[in-house]
Coordinates of C-alpha atoms in Angstrom, one line a residue:
Chain A
X1 CA 80.0 269.9 298.8
X2 CA 81.5 272.7 300.7
X3 CA 82.0 272.3 304.5
X4 CA 83.9 273.7 307.5
X5 CA 85.2 271.4 310.3
X6 CA 86.2 272.6 313.7
X7 CA 87.6 270.9 316.7
X8 CA 84.9 270.0 319.2
X9 CA 84.8 271.7 322.6
X10 CA 84.6 272.7 325.2
X11 CA 88.2 273.8 325.4
X12 CA 89.0 274.8 329.0
X13 CA 92.1 277.0 329.6
X14 CA 93.6 278.9 332.4
X15 CA 94.1 282.6 332.1
X16 CA 97.3 283.5 330.1
X17 CA 97.4 280.1 328.4
X18 CA 98.0 279.7 324.6
X19 CA 94.8 279.0 322.7
X20 CA 94.5 277.1 319.4
X21 CA 91.2 276.2 317.7
X22 CA 91.7 274.0 314.6
X23 CA 89.6 274.7 311.5
X24 CA 89.8 272.9 308.1
X25 CA 87.5 273.4 305.2
X26 CA 86.4 271.7 302.0
X27 CA 85.5 273.9 299.1
X28 CA 85.1 274.0 295.3
X29 CA 86.9 277.1 294.3
X30 CA 88.8 279.6 296.4
X31 CA 86.9 280.7 299.5
X32 CA 87.3 283.7 301.8
X33 CA 87.6 282.5 305.4
X34 CA 86.3 284.0 308.7
X35 CA 86.3 283.5 312.4
X36 CA 83.2 284.8 314.2
X37 CA 82.8 285.0 318.0
X38 CA 79.6 284.7 320.1
X39 CA 79.8 285.9 323.6
X40 CA 77.2 284.5 326.0
X41 CA 73.6 285.7 325.3
X42 CA 74.7 287.7 322.2
X43 CA 74.8 287.4 318.4
X44 CA 77.8 286.6 316.4
X45 CA 80.4 289.2 315.6
X46 CA 83.3 289.1 313.1
X47 CA 86.6 288.5 314.8
X48 CA 88.9 288.3 311.7
X49 CA 89.0 287.3 308.1
X50 CA 91.4 286.4 305.2
X51 CA 90.5 286.6 301.5
X52 CA 93.3 284.6 299.8
X53 CA 96.0 282.1 300.4
X54 CA 98.8 283.1 302.9
X55 CA 96.8 286.1 304.2
X56 CA 96.9 286.5 307.9
X57 CA 93.9 288.0 309.7
X58 CA 94.3 289.5 313.1
X59 CA 92.2 291.3 315.8
X60 CA 92.2 291.6 319.6
X61 CA 95.3 289.5 319.9
X62 CA 93.8 286.6 317.8
X63 CA 95.4 285.5 314.5
X64 CA 94.8 283.0 311.8
X65 CA 96.6 282.3 308.5
X66 CA 94.8 281.0 305.4
X67 CA 96.8 277.8 304.4
X68 CA 95.6 276.7 301.0
X69 CA 98.0 273.6 300.9
X70 CA 96.4 272.2 304.2
X71 CA 93.0 273.8 303.6
X72 CA 93.2 275.2 307.2
X73 CA 92.5 278.4 309.1
X74 CA 93.5 277.8 312.6
X75 CA 92.8 280.4 315.3
X76 CA 95.4 281.2 317.8
X77 CA 95.9 283.6 320.7
X78 CA 99.1 283.8 322.8
X79 CA 97.5 284.7 326.2
X80 CA 93.8 284.3 326.8
X81 CA 91.8 286.3 329.3
X82 CA 88.6 285.3 331.1
X83 CA 86.8 287.8 328.8
X84 CA 87.7 285.6 325.8
X85 CA 85.3 282.9 327.1
X86 CA 82.9 282.5 324.1
X87 CA 81.9 280.2 321.2
X88 CA 84.2 280.6 318.1
X89 CA 82.9 279.8 314.6
X90 CA 85.0 279.3 311.6
X91 CA 83.2 280.1 308.3
X92 CA 83.7 280.3 304.6
X93 CA 82.2 282.1 301.7
X94 CA 82.8 281.2 298.0
X95 CA 83.2 284.0 295.5
X96 CA 81.2 284.6 292.4
X97 CA 81.3 281.8 289.8
X98 CA 81.7 279.0 292.2
X99 CA 78.9 276.7 293.2
X100 CA 76.9 277.9 296.2
X101 CA 78.6 281.2 296.0
X102 CA 77.7 284.0 298.3
X103 CA 76.5 282.1 301.2
X104 CA 78.3 282.1 304.5
X105 CA 78.8 278.5 305.7
X106 CA 79.7 277.9 309.3
X107 CA 81.4 275.2 311.3
X108 CA 79.7 273.8 314.4
X109 CA 81.5 276.2 316.7
X110 CA 84.0 275.5 319.5
X111 CA 83.2 276.7 323.1
X112 CA 86.2 278.2 325.0
X113 CA 86.2 278.5 328.7
X114 CA 88.9 280.5 330.4
X115 CA 89.3 280.2 334.1
X116 CA 91.0 282.7 336.4
Chain B
X1 CA 73.1 303.4 315.7
X2 CA 71.5 300.2 316.9
X3 CA 72.8 297.9 314.2
X4 CA 70.6 294.9 313.8
X5 CA 67.6 294.5 316.2
X6 CA 65.3 291.6 316.6
X7 CA 62.0 291.1 318.4
X8 CA 60.9 289.3 320.5
X9 CA 63.9 288.1 322.5
X10 CA 62.1 285.0 323.7
X11 CA 58.9 283.2 322.7
X12 CA 57.0 280.0 323.7
X13 CA 54.5 278.6 321.2
X14 CA 52.3 275.6 321.1
X15 CA 52.5 273.2 318.2
X16 CA 50.5 274.6 315.3
X17 CA 50.5 278.2 316.4
X18 CA 52.0 280.9 314.1
X19 CA 54.2 283.8 314.8
X20 CA 56.4 286.3 313.0
X21 CA 59.9 287.2 314.0
X22 CA 60.8 290.8 313.3
X23 CA 64.3 292.1 312.3
X24 CA 65.4 295.6 311.4
X25 CA 68.8 297.1 310.5
X26 CA 69.8 300.7 310.4
X27 CA 73.1 300.4 308.5
X28 CA 71.6 300.9 305.0
X29 CA 72.7 297.4 304.0
X30 CA 71.2 295.8 300.9
X31 CA 71.3 292.1 302.0
X32 CA 69.6 290.5 305.0
X33 CA 69.6 286.9 306.3
X34 CA 67.8 284.6 308.7
X35 CA 69.7 281.8 310.3
X36 CA 68.8 279.2 313.0
X37 CA 71.3 277.9 315.5
X38 CA 71.1 274.5 316.9
X39 CA 73.5 272.7 319.3
X40 CA 76.4 271.1 317.5
X41 CA 75.3 272.4 314.1
X42 CA 76.5 275.9 313.8
X43 CA 74.3 278.3 312.0
X44 CA 72.1 277.3 309.0
X45 CA 70.7 279.6 306.5
X46 CA 66.9 279.7 306.3
X47 CA 66.2 282.4 303.9
X48 CA 67.9 285.5 302.5
X49 CA 67.2 288.7 300.7
X50 CA 70.1 289.8 298.4
X51 CA 68.5 293.1 297.8
X52 CA 65.2 294.9 298.5
X53 CA 62.4 293.2 296.7
X54 CA 64.0 289.8 296.4
X55 CA 64.0 286.8 298.7
X56 CA 65.4 283.2 298.2
X57 CA 65.6 279.9 300.0
X58 CA 68.6 279.0 302.0
X59 CA 69.7 275.6 303.3
X60 CA 66.6 274.9 305.7
X61 CA 63.6 276.8 304.3
X62 CA 60.8 274.3 305.0
X63 CA 58.2 275.5 307.4
X64 CA 59.2 279.2 307.1
X65 CA 58.3 282.2 305.0
X66 CA 59.8 285.6 304.8
X67 CA 59.0 289.2 303.8
X68 CA 61.4 291.9 302.9
X69 CA 59.1 294.7 303.9
X70 CA 61.5 297.5 302.9
X71 CA 65.3 298.0 302.9
X72 CA 65.4 298.0 306.7
X73 CA 63.2 295.2 307.7
X74 CA 63.1 291.4 307.0
X75 CA 60.5 289.3 308.8
X76 CA 60.4 285.5 309.3
X77 CA 57.1 283.8 309.7
X78 CA 56.3 280.3 311.1
X79 CA 52.8 279.5 309.9
X80 CA 52.3 276.3 311.9
X81 CA 55.0 275.8 314.5
X82 CA 56.5 272.3 315.1
X83 CA 58.8 271.2 318.0
X84 CA 61.5 270.7 315.4
X85 CA 61.6 274.6 315.0
X86 CA 62.7 275.0 318.6
X87 CA 65.9 276.9 318.1
X88 CA 67.7 280.3 318.4
X89 CA 67.0 282.5 315.4
X90 CA 69.5 285.1 314.2
X91 CA 68.9 287.9 311.7
X92 CA 72.0 289.3 310.0
X93 CA 72.7 291.9 307.3
X94 CA 75.6 292.8 305.0
X95 CA 76.3 295.7 302.7
X96 CA 76.0 293.5 299.6
X97 CA 75.2 289.9 298.7
X98 CA 78.2 287.6 298.7
X99 CA 80.1 289.5 301.3
X100 CA 81.2 287.5 304.3
X101 CA 81.3 290.3 306.7
X102 CA 77.8 290.1 308.3
X103 CA 76.3 291.9 311.2
X104 CA 74.1 289.8 313.6
X105 CA 71.2 290.7 315.8
X106 CA 71.1 289.4 319.4
X107 CA 68.8 286.5 318.5
X108 CA 65.3 285.2 319.3
X109 CA 65.1 282.1 321.4
X110 CA 62.0 280.1 320.4
X111 CA 60.5 277.1 322.2
X112 CA 57.8 275.1 320.5
X113 CA 55.9 272.8 322.9

């Protein structure tokens, strides 16, 4: 089946540190990949996405590159702020024609805590 | 432009009670979704409505029913609540079915005693 695996949290960092959250996937077909972020007490919001191999998604200083050869979509940010404290979800969606197409499938989420 | 709104924000039920969670979106989106979020399990799809007039089961539909009332509104009903349904419920919408960019509401926290 299709699945998304993320590194377990919490990940605790100091302000201005480098952040990496690992995400790997298993999918039949060629998925589009996403990172969603959930700030405390809120719903999820899209952070970035990539729709094909070697695409790089970026937003708010975060980046992730779609690596087909390693089936990965790791999230990175060079210098985190306290306001980046949140839960980050990696997700995939399969395009038409693939098994279970059209349904967004999420990883378990990784909590990130940034301290001053 | 409120986006996706959900009511109530928080609810406590006793086992066996029923309730309906309401969701509305003002973005003229065709597709709407209900998810539940449990610790360590990410979000799991309960039901979805690919377009007005259609509904389909997701990954964890047992114990739930849905109604796509019109293009804007999509409700989730628990007919006989069970402690296993204690969770945070999120409604989401997207322009079309099969699009990974979804817009989420703020969630409803449900506790079943």
